[in-house]
Short mmCIF file of C-alpha atoms in Angstrom, two decimals:
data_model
loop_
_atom_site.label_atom_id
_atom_site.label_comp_id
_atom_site.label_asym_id
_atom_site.label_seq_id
_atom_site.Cartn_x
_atom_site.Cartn_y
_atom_site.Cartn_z
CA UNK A 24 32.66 -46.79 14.55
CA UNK A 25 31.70 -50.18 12.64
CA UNK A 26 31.75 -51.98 15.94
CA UNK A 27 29.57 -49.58 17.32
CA UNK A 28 27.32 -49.26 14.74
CA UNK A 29 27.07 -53.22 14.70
CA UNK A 30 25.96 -53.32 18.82
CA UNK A 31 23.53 -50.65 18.55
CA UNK A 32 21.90 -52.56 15.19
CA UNK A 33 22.20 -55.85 17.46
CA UNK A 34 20.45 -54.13 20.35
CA UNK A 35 17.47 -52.96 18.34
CA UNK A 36 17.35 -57.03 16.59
CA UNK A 37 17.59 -58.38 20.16
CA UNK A 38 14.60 -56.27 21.73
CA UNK A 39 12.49 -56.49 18.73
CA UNK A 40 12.71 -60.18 18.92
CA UNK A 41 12.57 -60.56 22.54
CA UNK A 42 8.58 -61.70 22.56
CA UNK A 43 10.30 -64.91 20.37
CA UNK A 44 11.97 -65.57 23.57
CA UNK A 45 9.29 -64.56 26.41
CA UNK A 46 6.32 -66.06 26.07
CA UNK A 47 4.74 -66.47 29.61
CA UNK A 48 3.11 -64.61 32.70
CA UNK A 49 4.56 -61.10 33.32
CA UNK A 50 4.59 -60.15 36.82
CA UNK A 51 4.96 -55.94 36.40
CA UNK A 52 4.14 -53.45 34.21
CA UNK A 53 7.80 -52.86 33.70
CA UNK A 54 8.62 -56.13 32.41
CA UNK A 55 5.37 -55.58 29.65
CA UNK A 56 7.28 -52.28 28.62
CA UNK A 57 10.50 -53.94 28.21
CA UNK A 58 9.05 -56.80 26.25
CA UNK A 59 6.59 -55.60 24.11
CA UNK A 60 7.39 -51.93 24.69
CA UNK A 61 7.67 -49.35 21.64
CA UNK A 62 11.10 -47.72 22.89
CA UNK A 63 13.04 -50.30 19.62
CA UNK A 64 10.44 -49.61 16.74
CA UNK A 65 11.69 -45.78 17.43
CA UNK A 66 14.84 -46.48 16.40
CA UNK A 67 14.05 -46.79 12.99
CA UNK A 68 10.60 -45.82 12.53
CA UNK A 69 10.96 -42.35 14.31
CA UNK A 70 8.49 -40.60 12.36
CA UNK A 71 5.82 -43.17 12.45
CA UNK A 72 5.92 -43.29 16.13
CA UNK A 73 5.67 -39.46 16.77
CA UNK A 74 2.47 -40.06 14.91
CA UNK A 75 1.21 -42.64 17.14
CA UNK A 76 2.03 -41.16 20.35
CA UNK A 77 -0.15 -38.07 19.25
CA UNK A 78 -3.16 -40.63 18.74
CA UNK A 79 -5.57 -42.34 21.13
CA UNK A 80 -4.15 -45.65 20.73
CA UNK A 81 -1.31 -44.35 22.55
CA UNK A 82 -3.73 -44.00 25.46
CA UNK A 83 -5.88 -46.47 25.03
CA UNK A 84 -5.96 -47.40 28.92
CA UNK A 85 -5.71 -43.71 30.07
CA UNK A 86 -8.29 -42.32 27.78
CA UNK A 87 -10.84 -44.73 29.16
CA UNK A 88 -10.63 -44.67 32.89
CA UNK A 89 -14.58 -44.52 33.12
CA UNK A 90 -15.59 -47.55 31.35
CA UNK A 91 -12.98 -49.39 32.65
CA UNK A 92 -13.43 -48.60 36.44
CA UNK A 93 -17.15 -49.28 36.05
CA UNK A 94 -16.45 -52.95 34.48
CA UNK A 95 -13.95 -53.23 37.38
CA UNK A 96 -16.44 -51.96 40.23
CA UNK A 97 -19.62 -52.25 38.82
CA UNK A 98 -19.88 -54.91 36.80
CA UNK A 99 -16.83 -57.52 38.20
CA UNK A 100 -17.04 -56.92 41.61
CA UNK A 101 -20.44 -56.14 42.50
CA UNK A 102 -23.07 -57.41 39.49
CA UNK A 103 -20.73 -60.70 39.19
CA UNK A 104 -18.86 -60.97 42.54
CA UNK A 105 -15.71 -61.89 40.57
CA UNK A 106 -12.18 -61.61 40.69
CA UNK A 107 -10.17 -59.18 38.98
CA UNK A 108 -7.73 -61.66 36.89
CA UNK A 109 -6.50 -62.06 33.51
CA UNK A 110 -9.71 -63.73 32.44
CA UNK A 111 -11.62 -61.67 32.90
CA UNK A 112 -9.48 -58.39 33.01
CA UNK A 113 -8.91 -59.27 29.61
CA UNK A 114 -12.50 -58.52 28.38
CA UNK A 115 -12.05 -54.82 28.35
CA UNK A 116 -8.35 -55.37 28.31
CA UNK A 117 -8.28 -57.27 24.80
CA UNK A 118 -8.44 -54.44 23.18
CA UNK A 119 -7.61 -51.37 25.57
CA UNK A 120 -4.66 -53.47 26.36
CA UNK A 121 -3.49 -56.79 24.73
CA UNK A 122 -0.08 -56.57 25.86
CA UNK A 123 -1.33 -57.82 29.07
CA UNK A 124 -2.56 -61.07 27.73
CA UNK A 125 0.84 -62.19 29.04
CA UNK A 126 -0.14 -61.01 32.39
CA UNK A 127 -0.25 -62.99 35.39
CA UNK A 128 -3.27 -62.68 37.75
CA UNK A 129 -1.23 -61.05 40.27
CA UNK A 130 -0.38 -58.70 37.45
CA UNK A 131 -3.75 -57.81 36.46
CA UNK A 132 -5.27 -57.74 39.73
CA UNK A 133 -2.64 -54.27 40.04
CA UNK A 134 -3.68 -53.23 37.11
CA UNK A 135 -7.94 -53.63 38.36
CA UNK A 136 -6.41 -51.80 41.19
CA UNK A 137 -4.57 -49.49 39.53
CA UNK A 138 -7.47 -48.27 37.11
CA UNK A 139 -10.32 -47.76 40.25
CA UNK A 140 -7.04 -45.32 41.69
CA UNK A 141 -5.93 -43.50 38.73
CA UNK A 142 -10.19 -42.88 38.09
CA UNK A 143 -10.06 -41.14 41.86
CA UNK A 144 -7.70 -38.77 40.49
CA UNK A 145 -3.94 -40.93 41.35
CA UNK A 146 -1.41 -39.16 39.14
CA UNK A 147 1.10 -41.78 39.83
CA UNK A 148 -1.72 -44.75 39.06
CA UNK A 149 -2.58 -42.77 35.85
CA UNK A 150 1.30 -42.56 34.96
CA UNK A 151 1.65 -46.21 35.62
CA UNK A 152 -1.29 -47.04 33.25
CA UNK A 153 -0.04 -44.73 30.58
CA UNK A 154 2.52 -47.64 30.02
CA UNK A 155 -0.42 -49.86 28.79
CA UNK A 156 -1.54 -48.84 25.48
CA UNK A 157 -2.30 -50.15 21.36
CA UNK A 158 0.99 -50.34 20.08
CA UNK A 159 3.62 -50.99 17.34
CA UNK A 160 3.19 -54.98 18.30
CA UNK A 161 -0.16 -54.87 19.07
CA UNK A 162 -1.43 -54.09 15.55
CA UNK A 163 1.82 -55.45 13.58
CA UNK A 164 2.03 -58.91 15.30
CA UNK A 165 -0.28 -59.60 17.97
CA UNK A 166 -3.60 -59.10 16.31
CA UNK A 167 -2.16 -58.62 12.84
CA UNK A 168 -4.19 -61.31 10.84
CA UNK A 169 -7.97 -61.87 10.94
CA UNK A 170 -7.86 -65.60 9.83
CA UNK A 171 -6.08 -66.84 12.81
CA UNK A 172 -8.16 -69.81 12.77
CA UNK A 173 -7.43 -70.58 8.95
CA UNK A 174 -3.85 -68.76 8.94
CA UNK A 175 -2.74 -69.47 12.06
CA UNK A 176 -1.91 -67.27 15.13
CA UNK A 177 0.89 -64.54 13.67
CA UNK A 178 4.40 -65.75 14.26
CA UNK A 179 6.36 -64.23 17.28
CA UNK A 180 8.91 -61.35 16.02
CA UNK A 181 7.56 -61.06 12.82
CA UNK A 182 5.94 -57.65 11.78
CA UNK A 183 3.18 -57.28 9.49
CA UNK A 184 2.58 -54.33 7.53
CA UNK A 185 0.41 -53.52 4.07
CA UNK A 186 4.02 -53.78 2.22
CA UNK A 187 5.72 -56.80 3.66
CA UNK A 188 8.74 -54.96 3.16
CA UNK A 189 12.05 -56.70 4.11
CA UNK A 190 14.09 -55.55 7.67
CA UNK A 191 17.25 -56.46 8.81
CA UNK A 192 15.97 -55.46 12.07
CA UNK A 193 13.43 -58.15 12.36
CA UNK A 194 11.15 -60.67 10.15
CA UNK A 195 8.39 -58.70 7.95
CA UNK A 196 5.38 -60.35 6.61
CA UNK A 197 2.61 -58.63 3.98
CA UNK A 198 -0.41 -58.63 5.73
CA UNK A 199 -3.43 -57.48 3.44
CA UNK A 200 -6.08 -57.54 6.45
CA UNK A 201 -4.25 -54.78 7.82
CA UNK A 202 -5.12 -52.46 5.18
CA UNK A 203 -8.80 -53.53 5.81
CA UNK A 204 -11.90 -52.13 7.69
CA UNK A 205 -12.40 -55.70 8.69
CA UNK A 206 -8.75 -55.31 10.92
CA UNK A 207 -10.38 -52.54 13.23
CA UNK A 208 -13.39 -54.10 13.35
CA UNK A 209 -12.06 -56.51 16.51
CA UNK A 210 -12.06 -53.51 18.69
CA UNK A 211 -14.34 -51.04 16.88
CA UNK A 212 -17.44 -53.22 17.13
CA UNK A 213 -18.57 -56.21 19.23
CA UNK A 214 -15.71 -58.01 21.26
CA UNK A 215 -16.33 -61.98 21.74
CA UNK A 216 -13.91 -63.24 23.88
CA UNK A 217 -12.60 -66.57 24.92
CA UNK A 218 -16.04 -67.53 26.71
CA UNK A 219 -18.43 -67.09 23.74
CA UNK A 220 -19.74 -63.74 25.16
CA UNK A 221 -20.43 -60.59 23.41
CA UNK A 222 -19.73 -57.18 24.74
CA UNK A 223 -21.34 -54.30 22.58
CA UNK A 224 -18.45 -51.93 23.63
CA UNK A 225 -18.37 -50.17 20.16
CA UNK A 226 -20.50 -50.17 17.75
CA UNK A 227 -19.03 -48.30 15.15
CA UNK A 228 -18.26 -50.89 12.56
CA UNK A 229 -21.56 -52.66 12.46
CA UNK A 230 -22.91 -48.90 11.17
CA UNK A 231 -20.38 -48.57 8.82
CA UNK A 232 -21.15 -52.45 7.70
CA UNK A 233 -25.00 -52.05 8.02
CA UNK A 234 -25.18 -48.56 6.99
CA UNK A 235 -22.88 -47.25 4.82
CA UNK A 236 -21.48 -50.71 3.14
CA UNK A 237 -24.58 -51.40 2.46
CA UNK A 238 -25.59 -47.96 0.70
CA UNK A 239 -23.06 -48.53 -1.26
CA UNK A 240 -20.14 -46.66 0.62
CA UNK A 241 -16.56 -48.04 -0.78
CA UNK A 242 -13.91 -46.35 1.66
CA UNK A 243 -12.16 -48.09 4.46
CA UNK A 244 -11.29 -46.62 7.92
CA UNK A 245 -7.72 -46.45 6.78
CA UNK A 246 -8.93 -44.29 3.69
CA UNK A 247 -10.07 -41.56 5.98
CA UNK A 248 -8.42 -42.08 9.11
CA UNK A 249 -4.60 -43.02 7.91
CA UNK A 250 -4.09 -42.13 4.52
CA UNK A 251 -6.30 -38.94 4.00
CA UNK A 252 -4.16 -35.93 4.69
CA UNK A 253 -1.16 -38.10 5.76
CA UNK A 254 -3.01 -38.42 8.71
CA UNK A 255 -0.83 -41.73 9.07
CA UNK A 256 -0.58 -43.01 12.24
CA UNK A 257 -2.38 -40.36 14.49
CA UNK A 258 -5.86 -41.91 13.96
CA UNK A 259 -7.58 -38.47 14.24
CA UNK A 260 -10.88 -39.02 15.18
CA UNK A 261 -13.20 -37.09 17.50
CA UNK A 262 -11.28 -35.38 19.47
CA UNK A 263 -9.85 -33.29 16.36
CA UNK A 264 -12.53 -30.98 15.31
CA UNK A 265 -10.76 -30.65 11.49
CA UNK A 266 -12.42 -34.77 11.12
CA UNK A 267 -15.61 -34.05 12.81
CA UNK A 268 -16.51 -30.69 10.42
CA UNK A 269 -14.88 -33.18 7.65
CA UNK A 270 -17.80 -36.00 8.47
CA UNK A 271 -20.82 -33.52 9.15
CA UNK A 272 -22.08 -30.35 6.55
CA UNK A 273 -24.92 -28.53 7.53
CA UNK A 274 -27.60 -26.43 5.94
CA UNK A 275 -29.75 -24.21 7.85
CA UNK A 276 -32.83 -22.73 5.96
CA UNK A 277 -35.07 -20.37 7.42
CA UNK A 278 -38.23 -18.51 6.29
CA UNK A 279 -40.06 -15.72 8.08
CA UNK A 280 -44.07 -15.60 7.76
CA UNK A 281 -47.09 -13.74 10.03
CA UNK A 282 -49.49 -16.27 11.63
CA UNK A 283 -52.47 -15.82 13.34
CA UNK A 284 -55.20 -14.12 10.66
CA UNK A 285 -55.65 -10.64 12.10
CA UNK A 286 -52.76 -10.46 14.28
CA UNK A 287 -49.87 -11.11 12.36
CA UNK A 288 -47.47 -12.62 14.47
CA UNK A 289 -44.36 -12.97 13.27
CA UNK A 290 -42.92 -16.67 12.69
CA UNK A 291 -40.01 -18.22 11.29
CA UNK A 292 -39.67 -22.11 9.76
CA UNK A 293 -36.42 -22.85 10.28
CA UNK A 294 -35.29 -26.18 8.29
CA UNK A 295 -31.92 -27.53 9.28
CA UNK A 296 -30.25 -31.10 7.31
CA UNK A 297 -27.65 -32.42 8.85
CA UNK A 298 -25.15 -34.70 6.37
CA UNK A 299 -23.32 -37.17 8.04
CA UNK A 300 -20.18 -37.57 4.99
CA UNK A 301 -18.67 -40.20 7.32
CA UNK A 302 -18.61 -44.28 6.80
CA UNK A 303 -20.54 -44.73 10.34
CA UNK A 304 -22.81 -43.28 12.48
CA UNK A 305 -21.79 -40.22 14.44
CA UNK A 306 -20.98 -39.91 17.32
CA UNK A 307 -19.50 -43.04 18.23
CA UNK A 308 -15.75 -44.65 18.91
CA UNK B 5 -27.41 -28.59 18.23
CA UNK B 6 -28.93 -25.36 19.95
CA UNK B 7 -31.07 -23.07 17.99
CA UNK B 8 -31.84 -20.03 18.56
CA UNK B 9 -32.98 -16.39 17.38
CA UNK B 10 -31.85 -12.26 17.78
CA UNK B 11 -34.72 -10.62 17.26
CA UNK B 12 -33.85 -6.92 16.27
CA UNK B 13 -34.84 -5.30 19.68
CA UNK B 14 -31.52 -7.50 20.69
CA UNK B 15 -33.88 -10.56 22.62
CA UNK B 16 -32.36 -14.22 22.41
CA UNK B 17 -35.12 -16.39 22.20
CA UNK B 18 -34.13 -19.93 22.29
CA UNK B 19 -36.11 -21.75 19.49
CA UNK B 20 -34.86 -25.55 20.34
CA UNK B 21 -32.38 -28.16 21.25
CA UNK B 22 -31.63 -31.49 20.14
CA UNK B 23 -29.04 -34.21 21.12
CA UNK B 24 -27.39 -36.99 19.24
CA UNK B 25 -25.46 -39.72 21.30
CA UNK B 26 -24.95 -43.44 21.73
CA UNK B 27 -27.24 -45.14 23.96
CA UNK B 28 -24.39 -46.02 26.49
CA UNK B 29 -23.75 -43.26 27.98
CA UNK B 30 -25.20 -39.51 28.51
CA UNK B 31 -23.82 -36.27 27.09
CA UNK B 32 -21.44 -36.04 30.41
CA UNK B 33 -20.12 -39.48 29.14
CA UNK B 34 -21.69 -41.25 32.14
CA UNK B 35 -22.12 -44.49 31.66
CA UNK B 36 -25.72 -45.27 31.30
CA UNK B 37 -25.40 -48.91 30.45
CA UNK B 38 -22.25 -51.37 30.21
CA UNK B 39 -20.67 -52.75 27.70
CA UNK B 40 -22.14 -56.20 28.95
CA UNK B 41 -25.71 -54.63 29.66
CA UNK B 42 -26.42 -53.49 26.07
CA UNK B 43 -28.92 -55.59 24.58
CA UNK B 44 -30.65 -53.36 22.54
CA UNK B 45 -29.41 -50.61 20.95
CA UNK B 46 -31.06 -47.41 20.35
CA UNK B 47 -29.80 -45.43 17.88
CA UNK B 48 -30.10 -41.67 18.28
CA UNK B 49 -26.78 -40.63 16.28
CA UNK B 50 -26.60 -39.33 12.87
CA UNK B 51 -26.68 -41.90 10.21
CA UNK B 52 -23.75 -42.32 7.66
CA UNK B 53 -24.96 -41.37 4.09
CA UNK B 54 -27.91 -39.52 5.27
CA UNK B 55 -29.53 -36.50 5.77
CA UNK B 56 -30.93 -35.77 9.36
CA UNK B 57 -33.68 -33.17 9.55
CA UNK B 58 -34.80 -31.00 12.08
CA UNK B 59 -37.66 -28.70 11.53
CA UNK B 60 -38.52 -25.88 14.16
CA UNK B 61 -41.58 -23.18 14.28
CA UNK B 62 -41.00 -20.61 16.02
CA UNK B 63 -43.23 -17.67 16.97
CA UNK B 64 -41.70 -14.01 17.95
CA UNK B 65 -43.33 -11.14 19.96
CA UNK B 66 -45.30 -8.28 17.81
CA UNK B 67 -43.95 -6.03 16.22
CA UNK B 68 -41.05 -7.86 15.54
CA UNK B 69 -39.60 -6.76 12.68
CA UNK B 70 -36.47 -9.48 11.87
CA UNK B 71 -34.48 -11.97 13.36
CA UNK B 72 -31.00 -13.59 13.27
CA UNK B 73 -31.24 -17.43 13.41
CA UNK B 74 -28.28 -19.01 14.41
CA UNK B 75 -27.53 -22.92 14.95
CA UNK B 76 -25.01 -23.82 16.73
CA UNK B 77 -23.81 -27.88 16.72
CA UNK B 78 -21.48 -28.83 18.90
CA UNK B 79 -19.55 -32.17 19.46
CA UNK B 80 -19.88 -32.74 23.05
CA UNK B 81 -17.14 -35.21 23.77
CA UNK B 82 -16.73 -35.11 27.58
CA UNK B 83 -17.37 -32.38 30.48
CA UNK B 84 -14.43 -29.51 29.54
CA UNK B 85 -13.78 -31.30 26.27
CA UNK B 86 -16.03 -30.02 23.27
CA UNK B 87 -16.11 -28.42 20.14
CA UNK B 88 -18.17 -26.39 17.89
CA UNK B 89 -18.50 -28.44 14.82
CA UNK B 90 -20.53 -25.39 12.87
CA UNK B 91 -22.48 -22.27 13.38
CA UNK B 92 -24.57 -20.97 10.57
CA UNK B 93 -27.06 -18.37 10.83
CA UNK B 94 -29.50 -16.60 8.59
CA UNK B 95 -31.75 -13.01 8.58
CA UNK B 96 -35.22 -13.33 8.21
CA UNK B 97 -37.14 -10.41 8.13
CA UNK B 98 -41.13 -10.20 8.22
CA UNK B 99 -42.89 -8.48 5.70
CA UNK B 100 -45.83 -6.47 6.77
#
């Protein structure tokens, strides 16, 4: 029973540290599900990752078939007459994917193919792509710190989390930029990658920034998104109608009065304020 | 957000309509622009911390004698994929 007991504990350690050991291009989408896959955080943290598979980050290839095709089709292949590699996969794929970061050209040149099929309708593309997604590593190691030029990059098989608490499963590390607004912000607003450009993908944090920082607002994304409700890790957001009649109250006032001396005619004013309660602009992602 | 009236002879008159989106893409969540073709942005969304008013006038055949207004908003997310955020309505009856 104690033997046992010790393999299975050693199984978990060995595939949570396996990105220690691989560090290079991945050739198939298997081979990014067995290395950076979330199949080993379930073992312990069961609960947590229900949560996340009921949220968008779970799908965060999936869900966005039509942006993605149209970078692929529209703006790679026909505006820019380039290749579908890592490079430049990786500008949509930084944050819809980072896992594939490790990917090798052949690699992401499937996965460009992949996306235009699984858009036309593929089932078997789509189920291929549901593989690629925002998860445990991604946001507890991969993109974990914001000062990676000050800090340093985050160190392979280490997971960072708002506690820091200790694991015999694997290395922990406090990270308080997790807990921040500032730690979604590298998806959830402009994107700059490697070759200095900017993509205005989302533009949801520069509202909250501009708009409600600035207006005095105090919550973080976590605040309303995570912790609220023990929302946790589902990230409700618009696609549960509970957090969109949460961020918008309405008042509809209405008045009825005869125009047109003489005649009379019946006429209503009708006033209606809309109150956006959220910390950004709606709708946006 | 749709708004529109009963009168009490049982007409729906449709009083007005008014969309809030991103810039990128349309209400069917067509892309209008990329993400690399968005230089300026144009924001027609709803604030944070704000109040966004609407303000209709709306004139109803004679001898009406009330009307139900009702406002519907919806959060259009994708084709097949929305969801009525509120719908409010109020009587308003015309004195003679």
């Amino acid at each position: 029973m104690r033997t046992t007991k010790f393999i299975g504990y050693m199984l978990v350690t060995f595939f949570l540290l396996i990105p220690v050991a691989v560090r290079g291009e991945i050739n198939t989408i298997d081979e990014i599900e067995k290395t950076y896959g979330d199949k080993a955080c379930m073992t312990c943290h069961e609960k947590i990752h229900g949560e996340w598979q009921k949220s968008l980050h779970s799908r965060s290839v999936i869900h966005s078939l039509g942006g993605l095709r149209n970078f692929i089709v529209f703006g790679l292949k026909r505006d820019w007459k380039k290749p579908v590699n890592r490079e430049n996969l990786m500008r949509c794929m930084h944050c819809h994917a980072p896992l594939l970061e490790q990917a090798s050209d052949s690699l992401a040149a499937e996965v460009g193919e992949l996306v235009q099929s699984a858009f036309d309708g593929n089932e078997g593309a789509k189920k291929q792509l549901s593989r690629l997604n925002v998860n445990c590593i991604v946001c507890h190691n991969t993109v974990a710190e914001v000062e990676i030029n000050l800090r340093g990059a985050t160190k392979p098989g280490v997971y960072y989390g708002p506690s820091g608490r200790s694991s015999a499963a694997h290395g922990t590390e406090k990270s308080k930029t997790i807990t921040s607004s500032a730690f979604c912000s590298r998806c959830h607003w402009l994107y700059t990658p490697p070759d200095g450009d900017t993509l205005y993908c989302n533009t949801l944090y520069g509202s909250y920034q501009d708009a409600y920082k600035a207006a005095g607002g105090a919550a973080a994304c976590q605040d309303c998104h995570m912790r609220a409700k023990g929302r946790g890790h589902t990230f409700p957001g618009a696609y549960v109608p509970e957090m969109v009649k949460e961020g918008i109250d309405i008042d509809l006032q209405a008045t009825g009065v005869r125009v047109q001396p003489g005649k009379g005619v019946p006429a209503a004013i009708i006033t209606i304020g809309l109150f956006n309660n959220a910390g950004h602009r709606i709708p946006d992602g | 957000m749709d708004v529109t009236a009963r009168t009490d002879t049982g007409a729906v008159i449709n009083i007005g309509k008014k969309e809030y989106r991103e810039i990128g893409m349309d209400l069917d969540g067509n892309e209008r622009l990329g993400a690399w073709q968005i230089k300026e942005i144009i924001d027609l969304s709803l604030p944070p911390g704000k109040t966004t008013e609407e303000r209709f006038v709306a004139e109803f055949p004679e001898g009406t004698k009330s009307v139900d207004i009702e406002v519907l908003l919806t959060y259009y997310l994708t084709p097949g994929y929305q969801s009525v955020v509120h719908r409010v309505s109020k009587k308003v009856a015309f004195e003679r």
